[in-house]
PDB file of C-alpha atoms in Angstrom:
ATOM      1  CA  MET A 173      29.209 -13.949   9.773  1.00 41.00           C
ATOM      2  CA  VAL A 174      26.442 -14.647  12.285  1.00 44.00           C
ATOM      3  CA  ARG A 175      23.400 -12.426  12.036  1.00 48.00           C
ATOM      4  CA  SER A 176      22.051 -10.679  15.140  1.00 53.00           C
ATOM      5  CA  SER A 177      18.680 -12.174  15.954  1.00 56.00           C
ATOM      6  CA  ARG A 178      17.568  -8.876  17.490  1.00 63.00           C
ATOM      7  CA  SER A 179      17.980  -6.737  14.394  1.00 80.00           C
ATOM      8  CA  ALA A 180      15.153  -6.427  11.910  1.00 90.00           C
ATOM      9  CA  ARG A 181      15.402  -8.142   8.546  1.00 94.00           C
ATOM     10  CA  ARG A 182      14.173  -6.708   5.247  1.00 94.00           C
ATOM     11  CA  LEU A 183      11.451  -8.246   3.114  1.00 93.00           C
ATOM     12  CA  VAL A 184      10.645  -6.640  -0.238  1.00 94.00           C
ATOM     13  CA  VAL A 185       7.133  -7.275  -1.560  1.00 92.00           C
ATOM     14  CA  ASN A 186       6.513  -5.748  -4.978  1.00 90.00           C
ATOM     15  CA  ASP A 187       7.796  -2.179  -4.472  1.00 91.00           C
ATOM     16  CA  GLU A 188       7.302  -2.100  -0.690  1.00 93.00           C
ATOM     17  CA  THR A 189       9.901  -2.823   1.967  1.00 96.00           C
ATOM     18  CA  PHE A 190       8.900  -4.408   5.266  1.00 96.00           C
ATOM     19  CA  LEU A 191      11.022  -4.989   8.352  1.00 97.00           C
ATOM     20  CA  TRP A 192      10.517  -8.093  10.460  1.00 97.00           C
ATOM     21  CA  SER A 193      11.936  -9.909  13.459  1.00 96.00           C
ATOM     22  CA  VAL A 194      11.188 -12.970  15.571  1.00 96.00           C
ATOM     23  CA  GLY A 195      11.137 -12.922  19.344  1.00 93.00           C
ATOM     24  CA  HIS A 196      10.200 -15.128  22.264  1.00 90.00           C
ATOM     25  CA  ASP A 197       8.331 -14.141  25.400  1.00 86.00           C
ATOM     26  CA  HIS A 198       6.998 -15.934  28.460  1.00 80.00           C
ATOM     27  CA  ASP A 199       5.876 -15.394  32.019  1.00 74.00           C
ATOM     28  CA  VAL A 200       7.964 -16.537  34.968  1.00 78.00           C
ATOM     29  CA  GLU A 201       6.040 -17.905  37.938  1.00 76.00           C
ATOM     30  CA  GLU A 202       7.899 -19.362  40.907  1.00 79.00           C
ATOM     31  CA  GLY A 203      11.020 -19.928  38.810  1.00 74.00           C
ATOM     32  CA  THR A 204       9.120 -21.721  36.048  1.00 70.00           C
ATOM     33  CA  TYR A 205       8.532 -20.431  32.533  1.00 67.00           C
ATOM     34  CA  ARG A 206       4.860 -20.354  31.588  1.00 72.00           C
ATOM     35  CA  ASN A 207       2.808 -19.100  28.654  1.00 83.00           C
ATOM     36  CA  CYS A 208       5.643 -19.317  26.122  1.00 88.00           C
ATOM     37  CA  ARG A 209       4.975 -17.517  22.865  1.00 93.00           C
ATOM     38  CA  GLU A 210       6.844 -16.798  19.637  1.00 95.00           C
ATOM     39  CA  ILE A 211       6.176 -13.347  18.243  1.00 95.00           C
ATOM     40  CA  LEU A 212       6.708 -12.311  14.645  1.00 97.00           C
ATOM     41  CA  THR A 213       6.818  -8.515  14.319  1.00 97.00           C
ATOM     42  CA  ILE A 214       6.273  -6.961  10.887  1.00 97.00           C
ATOM     43  CA  ARG A 215       6.093  -3.317   9.871  1.00 96.00           C
ATOM     44  CA  ARG A 216       6.315  -1.367   6.679  1.00 94.00           C
ATOM     45  CA  HIS A 217       9.623   0.493   6.403  1.00 93.00           C
ATOM     46  CA  ARG A 218       9.248   4.054   7.736  1.00 90.00           C
ATOM     47  CA  ALA A 219       5.734   3.375   9.051  1.00 90.00           C
ATOM     48  CA  ARG A 220       4.783   3.790  12.705  1.00 89.00           C
ATOM     49  CA  GLY A 221       2.343   0.911  12.978  1.00 91.00           C
ATOM     50  CA  ARG A 222       3.328  -2.691  13.293  1.00 95.00           C
ATOM     51  CA  LEU A 223       1.806  -6.132  13.299  1.00 97.00           C
ATOM     52  CA  LEU A 224       2.481  -8.706  16.003  1.00 97.00           C
ATOM     53  CA  ILE A 225       1.653 -12.274  14.987  1.00 98.00           C
ATOM     54  CA  VAL A 226       1.649 -14.239  18.226  1.00 97.00           C
ATOM     55  CA  PHE A 227       1.920 -18.020  18.521  1.00 96.00           C
ATOM     56  CA  GLN A 228       0.925 -18.864  22.107  1.00 95.00           C
ATOM     57  CA  GLU A 229       1.646 -22.337  23.493  1.00 92.00           C
ATOM     58  CA  GLY A 230      -1.399 -24.445  24.264  1.00 92.00           C
ATOM     59  CA  THR A 231      -2.875 -27.891  23.919  1.00 94.00           C
ATOM     60  CA  GLY A 232      -1.677 -29.314  20.608  1.00 92.00           C
ATOM     61  CA  ARG A 233       0.262 -26.106  19.856  1.00 94.00           C
ATOM     62  CA  LEU A 234       4.036 -26.217  20.078  1.00 90.00           C
ATOM     63  CA  VAL A 235       6.426 -23.285  20.432  1.00 90.00           C
ATOM     64  CA  PRO A 236      10.095 -23.113  21.485  1.00 87.00           C
ATOM     65  CA  ASP A 237      10.401 -24.052  25.132  1.00 77.00           C
ATOM     66  CA  GLY A 238      14.049 -25.006  25.442  1.00 73.00           C
ATOM     67  CA  PHE A 239      13.728 -28.121  23.277  1.00 75.00           C
ATOM     68  CA  LEU A 240      12.566 -26.678  19.948  1.00 82.00           C
ATOM     69  CA  PRO A 241      14.737 -24.283  17.925  1.00 87.00           C
ATOM     70  CA  SER A 242      13.937 -20.581  17.823  1.00 89.00           C
ATOM     71  CA  GLY A 243      11.161 -19.724  15.395  1.00 91.00           C
ATOM     72  CA  ALA A 244       9.727 -23.260  15.190  1.00 91.00           C
ATOM     73  CA  VAL A 245       5.965 -23.356  15.706  1.00 94.00           C
ATOM     74  CA  GLY A 246       3.837 -26.399  15.055  1.00 92.00           C
ATOM     75  CA  THR A 247       0.878 -28.531  15.909  1.00 91.00           C
ATOM     76  CA  ALA A 248       0.572 -31.972  17.430  1.00 88.00           C
ATOM     77  CA  GLN A 249      -0.860 -33.079  14.070  1.00 86.00           C
ATOM     78  CA  GLY A 250       2.559 -32.513  12.480  1.00 83.00           C
ATOM     79  CA  GLY A 251       2.394 -29.159  10.679  1.00 88.00           C
ATOM     80  CA  TRP A 252       5.391 -26.874  11.254  1.00 91.00           C
ATOM     81  CA  LEU A 253       6.501 -23.378  10.308  1.00 94.00           C
ATOM     82  CA  ASN A 254       9.916 -21.762  10.681  1.00 93.00           C
ATOM     83  CA  LEU A 255       9.348 -18.076  11.477  1.00 95.00           C
ATOM     84  CA  HIS A 256      12.970 -17.298  10.522  1.00 94.00           C
ATOM     85  CA  LYS A 257      12.307 -18.143   6.848  1.00 94.00           C
ATOM     86  CA  PRO A 258      11.468 -15.139   4.638  1.00 95.00           C
ATOM     87  CA  GLY A 259       8.979 -17.257   2.664  1.00 95.00           C
ATOM     88  CA  THR A 260       7.065 -18.043   5.851  1.00 95.00           C
ATOM     89  CA  VAL A 261       7.060 -14.363   6.827  1.00 96.00           C
ATOM     90  CA  ARG A 262       5.795 -13.418   3.360  1.00 96.00           C
ATOM     91  CA  ALA A 263       3.004 -16.013   3.564  1.00 96.00           C
ATOM     92  CA  LEU A 264       1.961 -14.765   7.026  1.00 97.00           C
ATOM     93  CA  LEU A 265       2.060 -11.156   5.802  1.00 97.00           C
ATOM     94  CA  ASP A 266      -0.106 -12.059   2.791  1.00 96.00           C
ATOM     95  CA  GLU A 267      -2.644 -13.814   5.041  1.00 96.00           C
ATOM     96  CA  ALA A 268      -2.741 -10.866   7.456  1.00 96.00           C
ATOM     97  CA  VAL A 269      -3.281  -8.359   4.646  1.00 95.00           C
ATOM     98  CA  SER A 270      -5.985 -10.500   3.028  1.00 95.00           C
ATOM     99  CA  GLY A 271      -7.607 -10.704   6.486  1.00 95.00           C
ATOM    100  CA  GLY A 272      -7.787  -6.913   6.755  1.00 95.00           C
ATOM    101  CA  TRP A 273      -4.494  -5.686   8.237  1.00 94.00           C
ATOM    102  CA  HIS A 274      -3.373  -2.397   6.693  1.00 93.00           C
ATOM    103  CA  PRO A 275       0.390  -1.732   6.819  1.00 93.00           C
ATOM    104  CA  ASP A 276      -0.242   2.034   6.985  1.00 90.00           C
ATOM    105  CA  THR A 277      -2.261   1.836  10.201  1.00 89.00           C
ATOM    106  CA  PRO A 278      -0.342   3.948  12.765  1.00 91.00           C
ATOM    107  CA  SER A 279      -1.080   1.631  15.704  1.00 93.00           C
ATOM    108  CA  THR A 280       0.135  -1.809  16.748  1.00 95.00           C
ATOM    109  CA  GLU A 281      -2.189  -4.656  15.886  1.00 96.00           C
ATOM    110  CA  GLN A 282      -1.922  -8.169  17.274  1.00 97.00           C
ATOM    111  CA  LEU A 283      -3.125 -11.300  15.512  1.00 97.00           C
ATOM    112  CA  ASP A 284      -3.351 -14.864  16.773  1.00 97.00           C
ATOM    113  CA  GLY A 285      -0.841 -16.724  14.614  1.00 97.00           C
ATOM    114  CA  TRP A 286      -2.779 -19.955  14.986  1.00 95.00           C
ATOM    115  CA  ASP A 287      -5.669 -18.391  13.034  1.00 96.00           C
ATOM    116  CA  LEU A 288      -3.266 -18.042  10.078  1.00 96.00           C
ATOM    117  CA  PHE A 289      -1.321 -21.262  10.641  1.00 94.00           C
ATOM    118  CA  ASP A 290      -3.296 -23.783   8.573  1.00 91.00           C
ATOM    119  CA  ALA A 291      -3.425 -21.613   5.440  1.00 92.00           C
ATOM    120  CA  VAL A 292       0.272 -20.773   5.661  1.00 93.00           C
ATOM    121  CA  ALA A 293       1.354 -24.334   6.541  1.00 90.00           C
ATOM    122  CA  THR A 294      -0.575 -25.653   3.533  1.00 87.00           C
ATOM    123  CA  ARG A 295       0.956 -23.022   1.254  1.00 85.00           C
ATOM    124  CA  ARG A 296       4.477 -23.693   2.572  1.00 79.00           C
ATOM    125  CA  GLY A 297       4.246 -27.521   2.650  1.00 77.00           C
ATOM    126  CA  ALA A 298       5.216 -27.379   6.326  1.00 65.00           C
ATOM    127  CA  GLY A 299       7.290 -30.326   7.544  1.00 60.00           C
ATOM    128  CA  PRO A 300       8.979 -31.035  10.881  1.00 56.00           C
ATOM    129  CA  PRO A 301      11.492 -28.499  12.261  1.00 57.00           C
ATOM    130  CA  GLU A 302      15.193 -29.029  11.809  1.00 56.00           C
ATOM    131  CA  LEU A 303      16.530 -29.848  15.244  1.00 50.00           C
ATOM    132  CA  PRO A 304      20.193 -29.199  16.062  1.00 50.00           C
ATOM    133  CA  LEU A 305      22.216 -32.384  16.375  1.00 44.00           C
ATOM    134  CA  SER A 306      24.664 -32.690  19.221  1.00 43.00           C
TER     135      SER A 306
END
């Protein structure tokens, strides 16, 4: 059975349950997609606040743009993360919490995913993304 990419997934950390999902956003200017970004949304189950970890395209920063698979974020130096992997989500959550994010905060907080990337990529042993073969 194929899983709906729009529905939140569960991640249990110790005795706490978090919900998370991966999305893509961009601006459209004159029929061209610009400012592509992958967004990982995490929130504690039954909490109002949420965390948005945003990976914005830029020089040396790669996000899905029609050629890369959904959830693949990487650098020109060769580090890659798959935002659809629960282990990657857990590592990003751990980094965000150690950096000061509180899951009980009732508001939405946004973090630059690239600030967390190196620590998480090192922890995860990040290799190249798996590209679909045609």
